[in-house]
Amino acid sequence: METVITIDGPAGSGKSTISSLLAKKIGYLYLDTGAMYRAVALAAKRKKIHLNDGKALGELCNSLDLHFITDQDPPRLFLNEEDISAAIRSPEMDMASSKVSAVSEVRKAMTGLQRKIAKGMTLVAEGRDMGTVVFPDAKHKFYLTASLEIRTERRYKERLGRGETVHMAVVESELKERDHQDETRPIAPLRPAEDAKIIDTTEMTPEQVIGTILCQLDLG
Ligand code: DC
């Protein structure tokens, strides 16, 4: 039986920072499911597959050898023998991953893979549908939110840190578009599970968010 803590929420809500810090702190595995959708988008781009071609994307997913190397911090994601951790972090992959994630064949394959990775593990699973679809029985579910303004600022700084030249207004409109796409897709849309604790991180430091989460956990 696995023990899963789910952390869902929109882009820039602090999910990745919090999930990775929390996992480290309590000795759980950190599962970044957004990275998996990004990997599918990257592989589709390389194979010139249309981002709404369900059949081809489904076949692609079933042929991918996708695995995390978790003894490094942050964990690395490999596609076959290639470390794609950096290649999946681009504005193009932001939007492309959101597009492929709306395709049912892709969701089915990724959900299966995520559950397989979780088997017998203790993990912090981060994404959009962890609490609602992939691990509905998880005992501890969290949904992080933050104002559009602060989420934009966080993403803006992240992108500057990667050496990109970008305008704040562009970051904001891309963020809005992606959230809209993720929230309105028919399958596994972004939304809090009914039993998730919602944490607004707008005015919180990562340490405060971790503290709030730790207060809710009884890890026995
Ligand atoms: O968390 P992220 O920004 O790396 O996620 C990239 C995209 O992947 C996101 O826009 C929607 C999709 N995604 C999803 O549909 N379900 C998940 N569990 C995680 C991510």
Short mmCIF file of N, CA and C in Angstrom, two decimals, residues 6-162:
data_model
loop_
_atom_site.label_atom_id
_atom_site.label_comp_id
_atom_site.label_asym_id
_atom_site.label_seq_id
_atom_site.Cartn_x
_atom_site.Cartn_y
_atom_site.Cartn_z
N THR A 6 -0.94 14.49 -1.71
CA THR A 6 -1.13 15.13 -3.01
C THR A 6 -1.08 16.66 -2.87
N ILE A 7 -0.43 17.27 -3.85
CA ILE A 7 -0.36 18.74 -3.88
C ILE A 7 -0.71 19.20 -5.30
N ASP A 8 -1.88 19.81 -5.43
CA ASP A 8 -2.32 20.30 -6.73
C ASP A 8 -2.44 21.82 -6.70
N GLY A 9 -2.60 22.40 -7.90
CA GLY A 9 -2.80 23.84 -7.96
C GLY A 9 -2.34 24.40 -9.30
N PRO A 10 -2.67 25.66 -9.57
CA PRO A 10 -2.30 26.27 -10.85
C PRO A 10 -0.80 26.60 -10.93
N ALA A 11 -0.37 26.99 -12.12
CA ALA A 11 1.02 27.36 -12.34
C ALA A 11 1.41 28.53 -11.45
N GLY A 12 2.56 28.42 -10.84
CA GLY A 12 3.06 29.54 -10.03
C GLY A 12 2.50 29.60 -8.62
N SER A 13 1.74 28.58 -8.23
CA SER A 13 1.14 28.61 -6.88
C SER A 13 2.14 28.17 -5.82
N GLY A 14 3.31 27.69 -6.26
CA GLY A 14 4.34 27.27 -5.30
C GLY A 14 4.43 25.77 -5.14
N LYS A 15 3.66 25.03 -5.96
CA LYS A 15 3.61 23.57 -5.83
C LYS A 15 4.97 22.88 -5.87
N SER A 16 5.77 23.23 -6.87
CA SER A 16 7.04 22.50 -7.04
C SER A 16 7.98 22.75 -5.88
N THR A 17 8.13 24.03 -5.51
CA THR A 17 9.02 24.37 -4.40
C THR A 17 8.57 23.64 -3.14
N ILE A 18 7.28 23.74 -2.86
CA ILE A 18 6.74 23.16 -1.63
C ILE A 18 6.83 21.63 -1.66
N SER A 19 6.44 21.03 -2.77
CA SER A 19 6.44 19.57 -2.84
C SER A 19 7.84 19.02 -2.67
N SER A 20 8.79 19.66 -3.32
CA SER A 20 10.15 19.13 -3.24
C SER A 20 10.74 19.35 -1.84
N LEU A 21 10.48 20.52 -1.25
CA LEU A 21 10.98 20.77 0.12
C LEU A 21 10.34 19.83 1.12
N LEU A 22 9.03 19.65 0.98
CA LEU A 22 8.30 18.80 1.91
C LEU A 22 8.80 17.35 1.82
N ALA A 23 8.95 16.88 0.57
CA ALA A 23 9.40 15.49 0.38
C ALA A 23 10.76 15.28 1.05
N LYS A 24 11.63 16.26 0.87
CA LYS A 24 12.98 16.15 1.46
C LYS A 24 12.88 16.10 2.98
N LYS A 25 12.04 16.99 3.50
CA LYS A 25 11.92 17.12 4.95
C LYS A 25 11.39 15.84 5.62
N ILE A 26 10.45 15.19 4.98
CA ILE A 26 9.85 14.02 5.63
C ILE A 26 10.35 12.70 5.03
N GLY A 27 11.33 12.80 4.11
CA GLY A 27 11.93 11.59 3.55
C GLY A 27 11.03 10.83 2.59
N TYR A 28 10.14 11.54 1.89
CA TYR A 28 9.28 10.91 0.89
C TYR A 28 9.88 11.15 -0.49
N LEU A 29 9.44 10.35 -1.44
CA LEU A 29 9.83 10.56 -2.83
C LEU A 29 9.02 11.74 -3.38
N TYR A 30 9.63 12.54 -4.23
CA TYR A 30 8.92 13.67 -4.86
C TYR A 30 8.56 13.28 -6.29
N LEU A 31 7.28 13.29 -6.59
CA LEU A 31 6.85 12.95 -7.95
C LEU A 31 6.29 14.18 -8.65
N ASP A 32 7.02 14.67 -9.65
CA ASP A 32 6.63 15.86 -10.40
C ASP A 32 5.89 15.41 -11.66
N THR A 33 4.56 15.35 -11.58
CA THR A 33 3.81 14.81 -12.72
C THR A 33 3.72 15.79 -13.89
N GLY A 34 3.89 17.09 -13.60
CA GLY A 34 3.92 18.07 -14.69
C GLY A 34 5.09 17.78 -15.62
N ALA A 35 6.21 17.35 -15.03
CA ALA A 35 7.40 17.05 -15.84
C ALA A 35 7.10 15.91 -16.82
N MET A 36 6.22 14.99 -16.40
CA MET A 36 5.89 13.86 -17.28
C MET A 36 5.10 14.33 -18.51
N TYR A 37 4.14 15.25 -18.28
CA TYR A 37 3.38 15.79 -19.42
C TYR A 37 4.30 16.63 -20.32
N ARG A 38 5.24 17.29 -19.69
CA ARG A 38 6.21 18.06 -20.48
C ARG A 38 7.06 17.13 -21.36
N ALA A 39 7.42 15.97 -20.80
CA ALA A 39 8.22 15.00 -21.56
C ALA A 39 7.45 14.50 -22.78
N VAL A 40 6.15 14.26 -22.58
CA VAL A 40 5.32 13.80 -23.71
C VAL A 40 5.29 14.89 -24.79
N ALA A 41 5.14 16.15 -24.35
CA ALA A 41 5.09 17.26 -25.31
C ALA A 41 6.41 17.37 -26.09
N LEU A 42 7.52 17.20 -25.38
CA LEU A 42 8.83 17.29 -26.04
C LEU A 42 9.00 16.16 -27.06
N ALA A 43 8.63 14.95 -26.64
CA ALA A 43 8.76 13.80 -27.54
C ALA A 43 7.86 13.98 -28.76
N ALA A 44 6.65 14.52 -28.54
CA ALA A 44 5.72 14.74 -29.66
C ALA A 44 6.29 15.76 -30.64
N LYS A 45 6.89 16.80 -30.09
CA LYS A 45 7.48 17.83 -30.96
C LYS A 45 8.59 17.22 -31.82
N ARG A 46 9.44 16.44 -31.19
CA ARG A 46 10.55 15.84 -31.94
C ARG A 46 10.07 14.89 -33.02
N LYS A 47 8.96 14.22 -32.73
CA LYS A 47 8.43 13.26 -33.74
C LYS A 47 7.42 13.93 -34.64
N LYS A 48 7.28 15.24 -34.50
CA LYS A 48 6.35 16.02 -35.33
C LYS A 48 4.92 15.48 -35.26
N ILE A 49 4.51 15.11 -34.07
CA ILE A 49 3.13 14.63 -33.87
C ILE A 49 2.26 15.81 -33.47
N HIS A 50 1.08 15.91 -34.06
CA HIS A 50 0.15 16.98 -33.72
C HIS A 50 -0.29 16.86 -32.28
N LEU A 51 -0.40 18.00 -31.59
CA LEU A 51 -0.68 17.97 -30.15
C LEU A 51 -2.13 17.58 -29.84
N ASN A 52 -2.94 17.39 -30.88
CA ASN A 52 -4.29 16.88 -30.60
C ASN A 52 -4.58 15.56 -31.32
N ASP A 53 -3.54 14.91 -31.79
CA ASP A 53 -3.70 13.61 -32.44
C ASP A 53 -3.65 12.51 -31.39
N GLY A 54 -4.83 12.20 -30.84
CA GLY A 54 -4.92 11.26 -29.73
C GLY A 54 -4.30 9.90 -30.02
N LYS A 55 -4.55 9.37 -31.21
CA LYS A 55 -4.08 8.03 -31.52
C LYS A 55 -2.53 8.01 -31.52
N ALA A 56 -1.96 8.96 -32.25
CA ALA A 56 -0.49 9.00 -32.35
C ALA A 56 0.14 9.31 -30.98
N LEU A 57 -0.50 10.19 -30.22
CA LEU A 57 0.05 10.54 -28.89
C LEU A 57 -0.04 9.33 -27.94
N GLY A 58 -1.13 8.59 -28.05
CA GLY A 58 -1.29 7.39 -27.22
C GLY A 58 -0.19 6.38 -27.53
N GLU A 59 0.05 6.17 -28.82
CA GLU A 59 1.11 5.22 -29.22
C GLU A 59 2.47 5.73 -28.75
N LEU A 60 2.66 7.04 -28.88
CA LEU A 60 3.92 7.64 -28.43
C LEU A 60 4.13 7.37 -26.93
N CYS A 61 3.09 7.64 -26.13
CA CYS A 61 3.20 7.45 -24.67
C CYS A 61 3.57 6.01 -24.35
N ASN A 62 2.95 5.07 -25.07
CA ASN A 62 3.23 3.67 -24.76
C ASN A 62 4.63 3.25 -25.17
N SER A 63 5.27 4.04 -26.03
CA SER A 63 6.62 3.67 -26.48
C SER A 63 7.71 4.41 -25.70
N LEU A 64 7.32 5.34 -24.84
CA LEU A 64 8.34 6.15 -24.15
C LEU A 64 8.93 5.42 -22.96
N ASP A 65 10.24 5.52 -22.80
CA ASP A 65 10.86 5.03 -21.57
C ASP A 65 11.17 6.28 -20.74
N LEU A 66 10.27 6.54 -19.80
CA LEU A 66 10.35 7.77 -19.01
C LEU A 66 10.68 7.40 -17.58
N HIS A 67 11.77 7.91 -17.05
CA HIS A 67 12.04 7.59 -15.64
C HIS A 67 12.78 8.71 -14.93
N PHE A 68 12.51 8.81 -13.63
CA PHE A 68 13.15 9.81 -12.79
C PHE A 68 14.38 9.21 -12.13
N ILE A 69 15.43 10.02 -12.03
CA ILE A 69 16.59 9.62 -11.22
C ILE A 69 16.49 10.48 -9.96
N THR A 70 16.19 9.85 -8.86
CA THR A 70 15.82 10.62 -7.67
C THR A 70 16.95 10.80 -6.66
N ASP A 71 18.13 10.25 -6.97
CA ASP A 71 19.21 10.45 -5.99
C ASP A 71 19.94 11.78 -6.23
N GLN A 72 19.37 12.60 -7.11
CA GLN A 72 19.95 13.94 -7.32
C GLN A 72 18.92 14.98 -6.92
N ASP A 73 19.40 16.15 -6.57
CA ASP A 73 18.50 17.21 -6.12
C ASP A 73 18.68 18.44 -7.00
N PRO A 74 17.67 18.88 -7.77
CA PRO A 74 16.37 18.23 -7.91
C PRO A 74 16.45 16.95 -8.72
N PRO A 75 15.46 16.05 -8.59
CA PRO A 75 15.47 14.81 -9.37
C PRO A 75 15.55 15.12 -10.87
N ARG A 76 16.17 14.23 -11.63
CA ARG A 76 16.30 14.43 -13.08
C ARG A 76 15.29 13.53 -13.79
N LEU A 77 14.80 14.02 -14.92
CA LEU A 77 13.88 13.19 -15.71
C LEU A 77 14.60 12.74 -16.98
N PHE A 78 14.57 11.43 -17.22
CA PHE A 78 15.20 10.86 -18.40
C PHE A 78 14.16 10.33 -19.38
N LEU A 79 14.40 10.63 -20.64
CA LEU A 79 13.62 10.06 -21.73
C LEU A 79 14.59 9.14 -22.44
N ASN A 80 14.35 7.83 -22.37
CA ASN A 80 15.33 6.85 -22.80
C ASN A 80 16.64 7.15 -22.08
N GLU A 81 17.73 7.39 -22.78
CA GLU A 81 19.00 7.61 -22.08
C GLU A 81 19.31 9.09 -21.90
N GLU A 82 18.38 9.95 -22.33
CA GLU A 82 18.68 11.39 -22.36
C GLU A 82 18.09 12.14 -21.16
N ASP A 83 18.91 12.95 -20.51
CA ASP A 83 18.42 13.79 -19.43
C ASP A 83 17.71 15.00 -20.05
N ILE A 84 16.37 15.03 -19.92
CA ILE A 84 15.60 16.10 -20.56
C ILE A 84 15.13 17.16 -19.56
N SER A 85 15.70 17.13 -18.36
CA SER A 85 15.23 18.03 -17.29
C SER A 85 15.24 19.49 -17.69
N ALA A 86 16.25 19.91 -18.44
CA ALA A 86 16.33 21.32 -18.85
C ALA A 86 15.46 21.57 -20.09
N ALA A 87 15.48 20.62 -21.02
CA ALA A 87 14.77 20.82 -22.29
C ALA A 87 13.26 20.99 -22.11
N ILE A 88 12.71 20.42 -21.03
CA ILE A 88 11.24 20.52 -20.85
C ILE A 88 10.81 21.83 -20.20
N ARG A 89 11.78 22.63 -19.75
CA ARG A 89 11.44 23.91 -19.08
C ARG A 89 11.59 25.07 -20.05
N SER A 90 10.64 25.22 -20.92
CA SER A 90 10.67 26.37 -21.84
C SER A 90 9.24 26.85 -22.00
N PRO A 91 9.06 28.12 -22.41
CA PRO A 91 7.70 28.62 -22.63
C PRO A 91 6.93 27.75 -23.64
N GLU A 92 7.66 27.26 -24.65
CA GLU A 92 7.00 26.42 -25.65
C GLU A 92 6.46 25.14 -25.00
N MET A 93 7.27 24.54 -24.12
CA MET A 93 6.83 23.31 -23.45
C MET A 93 5.76 23.58 -22.39
N ASP A 94 5.73 24.81 -21.83
CA ASP A 94 4.64 25.19 -20.91
C ASP A 94 3.30 24.97 -21.63
N MET A 95 3.19 25.57 -22.81
CA MET A 95 1.92 25.54 -23.53
C MET A 95 1.67 24.16 -24.16
N ALA A 96 2.73 23.56 -24.71
CA ALA A 96 2.56 22.27 -25.38
C ALA A 96 2.16 21.18 -24.38
N SER A 97 2.72 21.24 -23.18
CA SER A 97 2.39 20.21 -22.18
C SER A 97 0.92 20.36 -21.76
N SER A 98 0.48 21.60 -21.65
CA SER A 98 -0.92 21.84 -21.29
C SER A 98 -1.83 21.28 -22.39
N LYS A 99 -1.43 21.45 -23.65
CA LYS A 99 -2.25 20.94 -24.77
C LYS A 99 -2.32 19.41 -24.77
N VAL A 100 -1.14 18.75 -24.66
CA VAL A 100 -1.19 17.27 -24.71
C VAL A 100 -1.89 16.69 -23.49
N SER A 101 -1.86 17.45 -22.39
CA SER A 101 -2.47 16.92 -21.16
C SER A 101 -3.99 16.88 -21.24
N ALA A 102 -4.56 17.53 -22.26
CA ALA A 102 -6.02 17.49 -22.42
C ALA A 102 -6.47 16.26 -23.23
N VAL A 103 -5.50 15.51 -23.76
CA VAL A 103 -5.82 14.38 -24.63
C VAL A 103 -6.02 13.10 -23.80
N SER A 104 -7.16 12.44 -23.99
CA SER A 104 -7.51 11.32 -23.10
C SER A 104 -6.48 10.20 -23.14
N GLU A 105 -5.95 9.88 -24.31
CA GLU A 105 -4.96 8.79 -24.41
C GLU A 105 -3.71 9.11 -23.59
N VAL A 106 -3.34 10.39 -23.58
CA VAL A 106 -2.14 10.80 -22.83
C VAL A 106 -2.43 10.70 -21.34
N ARG A 107 -3.59 11.18 -20.94
CA ARG A 107 -3.94 11.15 -19.49
C ARG A 107 -3.99 9.71 -19.00
N LYS A 108 -4.56 8.83 -19.82
CA LYS A 108 -4.68 7.43 -19.40
C LYS A 108 -3.28 6.84 -19.18
N ALA A 109 -2.39 7.09 -20.13
CA ALA A 109 -1.03 6.53 -20.02
C ALA A 109 -0.29 7.12 -18.82
N MET A 110 -0.39 8.42 -18.63
CA MET A 110 0.35 9.07 -17.53
C MET A 110 -0.22 8.68 -16.17
N THR A 111 -1.54 8.59 -16.09
CA THR A 111 -2.17 8.19 -14.82
C THR A 111 -1.69 6.78 -14.44
N GLY A 112 -1.65 5.89 -15.42
CA GLY A 112 -1.18 4.52 -15.17
C GLY A 112 0.26 4.51 -14.70
N LEU A 113 1.08 5.30 -15.37
CA LEU A 113 2.51 5.34 -15.01
C LEU A 113 2.71 5.94 -13.62
N GLN A 114 1.93 6.97 -13.31
CA GLN A 114 2.06 7.61 -11.98
C GLN A 114 1.67 6.64 -10.88
N ARG A 115 0.61 5.89 -11.10
CA ARG A 115 0.20 4.90 -10.08
C ARG A 115 1.23 3.79 -9.95
N LYS A 116 1.84 3.43 -11.08
CA LYS A 116 2.87 2.37 -11.05
C LYS A 116 4.08 2.85 -10.25
N ILE A 117 4.49 4.09 -10.48
CA ILE A 117 5.64 4.65 -9.75
C ILE A 117 5.33 4.67 -8.25
N ALA A 118 4.07 4.95 -7.92
CA ALA A 118 3.69 5.12 -6.51
C ALA A 118 3.60 3.79 -5.75
N LYS A 119 3.46 2.69 -6.46
CA LYS A 119 3.25 1.38 -5.81
C LYS A 119 4.25 1.13 -4.69
N GLY A 120 3.74 0.93 -3.51
CA GLY A 120 4.58 0.56 -2.37
C GLY A 120 5.47 1.69 -1.87
N MET A 121 5.27 2.90 -2.38
CA MET A 121 6.15 4.02 -2.01
C MET A 121 5.45 4.99 -1.05
N THR A 122 6.29 5.82 -0.43
CA THR A 122 5.74 6.98 0.29
C THR A 122 6.13 8.18 -0.57
N LEU A 123 5.17 8.94 -1.02
CA LEU A 123 5.55 10.04 -1.92
C LEU A 123 4.66 11.28 -1.82
N VAL A 124 5.28 12.39 -2.24
CA VAL A 124 4.56 13.65 -2.39
C VAL A 124 4.32 13.80 -3.89
N ALA A 125 3.05 13.74 -4.30
CA ALA A 125 2.72 13.79 -5.72
C ALA A 125 2.17 15.15 -6.07
N GLU A 126 2.85 15.81 -7.00
CA GLU A 126 2.49 17.18 -7.37
C GLU A 126 1.89 17.24 -8.77
N GLY A 127 0.79 17.98 -8.96
CA GLY A 127 0.23 18.11 -10.31
C GLY A 127 -1.03 18.92 -10.36
N ARG A 128 -1.99 18.44 -11.17
CA ARG A 128 -3.27 19.13 -11.33
C ARG A 128 -4.43 18.24 -10.88
N ASP A 129 -4.22 16.92 -10.99
CA ASP A 129 -5.32 15.98 -10.72
C ASP A 129 -4.90 14.89 -9.75
N MET A 130 -3.90 15.18 -8.93
CA MET A 130 -3.41 14.15 -8.01
C MET A 130 -4.48 13.75 -7.00
N GLY A 131 -5.13 14.76 -6.42
CA GLY A 131 -6.14 14.49 -5.39
C GLY A 131 -7.49 14.08 -5.95
N THR A 132 -7.78 14.52 -7.18
CA THR A 132 -9.11 14.25 -7.74
C THR A 132 -9.17 12.93 -8.50
N VAL A 133 -8.11 12.61 -9.26
CA VAL A 133 -8.19 11.45 -10.17
C VAL A 133 -7.14 10.37 -9.89
N VAL A 134 -5.89 10.77 -9.79
CA VAL A 134 -4.83 9.76 -9.75
C VAL A 134 -4.77 9.05 -8.39
N PHE A 135 -4.84 9.83 -7.31
CA PHE A 135 -4.79 9.23 -5.97
C PHE A 135 -5.98 9.73 -5.13
N PRO A 136 -7.20 9.36 -5.55
CA PRO A 136 -8.38 9.88 -4.85
C PRO A 136 -8.45 9.43 -3.38
N ASP A 137 -7.76 8.32 -3.06
CA ASP A 137 -7.83 7.80 -1.68
C ASP A 137 -6.73 8.35 -0.78
N ALA A 138 -5.92 9.25 -1.31
CA ALA A 138 -4.82 9.79 -0.48
C ALA A 138 -5.41 10.41 0.79
N LYS A 139 -4.70 10.19 1.89
CA LYS A 139 -5.23 10.67 3.16
C LYS A 139 -5.01 12.18 3.30
N HIS A 140 -3.94 12.68 2.73
CA HIS A 140 -3.62 14.10 2.88
C HIS A 140 -3.58 14.77 1.51
N LYS A 141 -4.49 15.71 1.32
CA LYS A 141 -4.55 16.41 0.03
C LYS A 141 -4.47 17.91 0.25
N PHE A 142 -3.66 18.55 -0.57
CA PHE A 142 -3.53 20.01 -0.46
C PHE A 142 -3.71 20.62 -1.85
N TYR A 143 -4.28 21.82 -1.84
CA TYR A 143 -4.46 22.56 -3.08
C TYR A 143 -3.91 23.96 -2.83
N LEU A 144 -2.84 24.30 -3.55
CA LEU A 144 -2.22 25.61 -3.35
C LEU A 144 -2.77 26.61 -4.36
N THR A 145 -3.04 27.80 -3.88
CA THR A 145 -3.46 28.88 -4.78
C THR A 145 -2.61 30.11 -4.45
N ALA A 146 -2.71 31.12 -5.28
CA ALA A 146 -2.07 32.42 -5.01
C ALA A 146 -2.66 33.40 -6.02
N SER A 147 -2.56 34.69 -5.72
CA SER A 147 -3.12 35.68 -6.64
C SER A 147 -2.40 35.61 -7.98
N LEU A 148 -3.10 36.04 -9.03
CA LEU A 148 -2.49 36.04 -10.37
C LEU A 148 -1.22 36.90 -10.35
N GLU A 149 -1.30 37.99 -9.64
CA GLU A 149 -0.17 38.92 -9.57
C GLU A 149 1.10 38.25 -9.03
N ILE A 150 0.95 37.56 -7.93
CA ILE A 150 2.14 36.95 -7.31
C ILE A 150 2.61 35.73 -8.11
N ARG A 151 1.66 35.01 -8.69
CA ARG A 151 2.07 33.86 -9.51
C ARG A 151 2.85 34.34 -10.72
N THR A 152 2.39 35.47 -11.30
CA THR A 152 3.10 36.05 -12.45
C THR A 152 4.51 36.46 -12.03
N GLU A 153 4.59 37.11 -10.89
CA GLU A 153 5.90 37.58 -10.42
C GLU A 153 6.87 36.41 -10.20
N ARG A 154 6.35 35.34 -9.60
CA ARG A 154 7.20 34.16 -9.36
C ARG A 154 7.70 33.57 -10.67
N ARG A 155 6.78 33.40 -11.63
CA ARG A 155 7.17 32.83 -12.92
C ARG A 155 8.14 33.75 -13.67
N TYR A 156 7.89 35.05 -13.57
CA TYR A 156 8.75 36.04 -14.22
C TYR A 156 10.18 35.91 -13.71
N LYS A 157 10.31 35.86 -12.39
CA LYS A 157 11.65 35.74 -11.79
C LYS A 157 12.32 34.42 -12.18
N GLU A 158 11.52 33.37 -12.21
CA GLU A 158 12.04 32.05 -12.58
C GLU A 158 12.61 32.10 -14.00
N ARG A 159 11.86 32.76 -14.90
CA ARG A 159 12.30 32.81 -16.29
C ARG A 159 13.51 33.70 -16.47
N LEU A 160 13.54 34.80 -15.73
CA LEU A 160 14.74 35.66 -15.79
C LEU A 160 15.94 34.85 -15.29
N GLY A 161 15.72 34.07 -14.24
CA GLY A 161 16.78 33.25 -13.66
C GLY A 161 17.33 32.23 -14.65
N ARG A 162 16.48 31.83 -15.61
CA ARG A 162 16.93 30.88 -16.63
C ARG A 162 17.61 31.59 -17.79
#
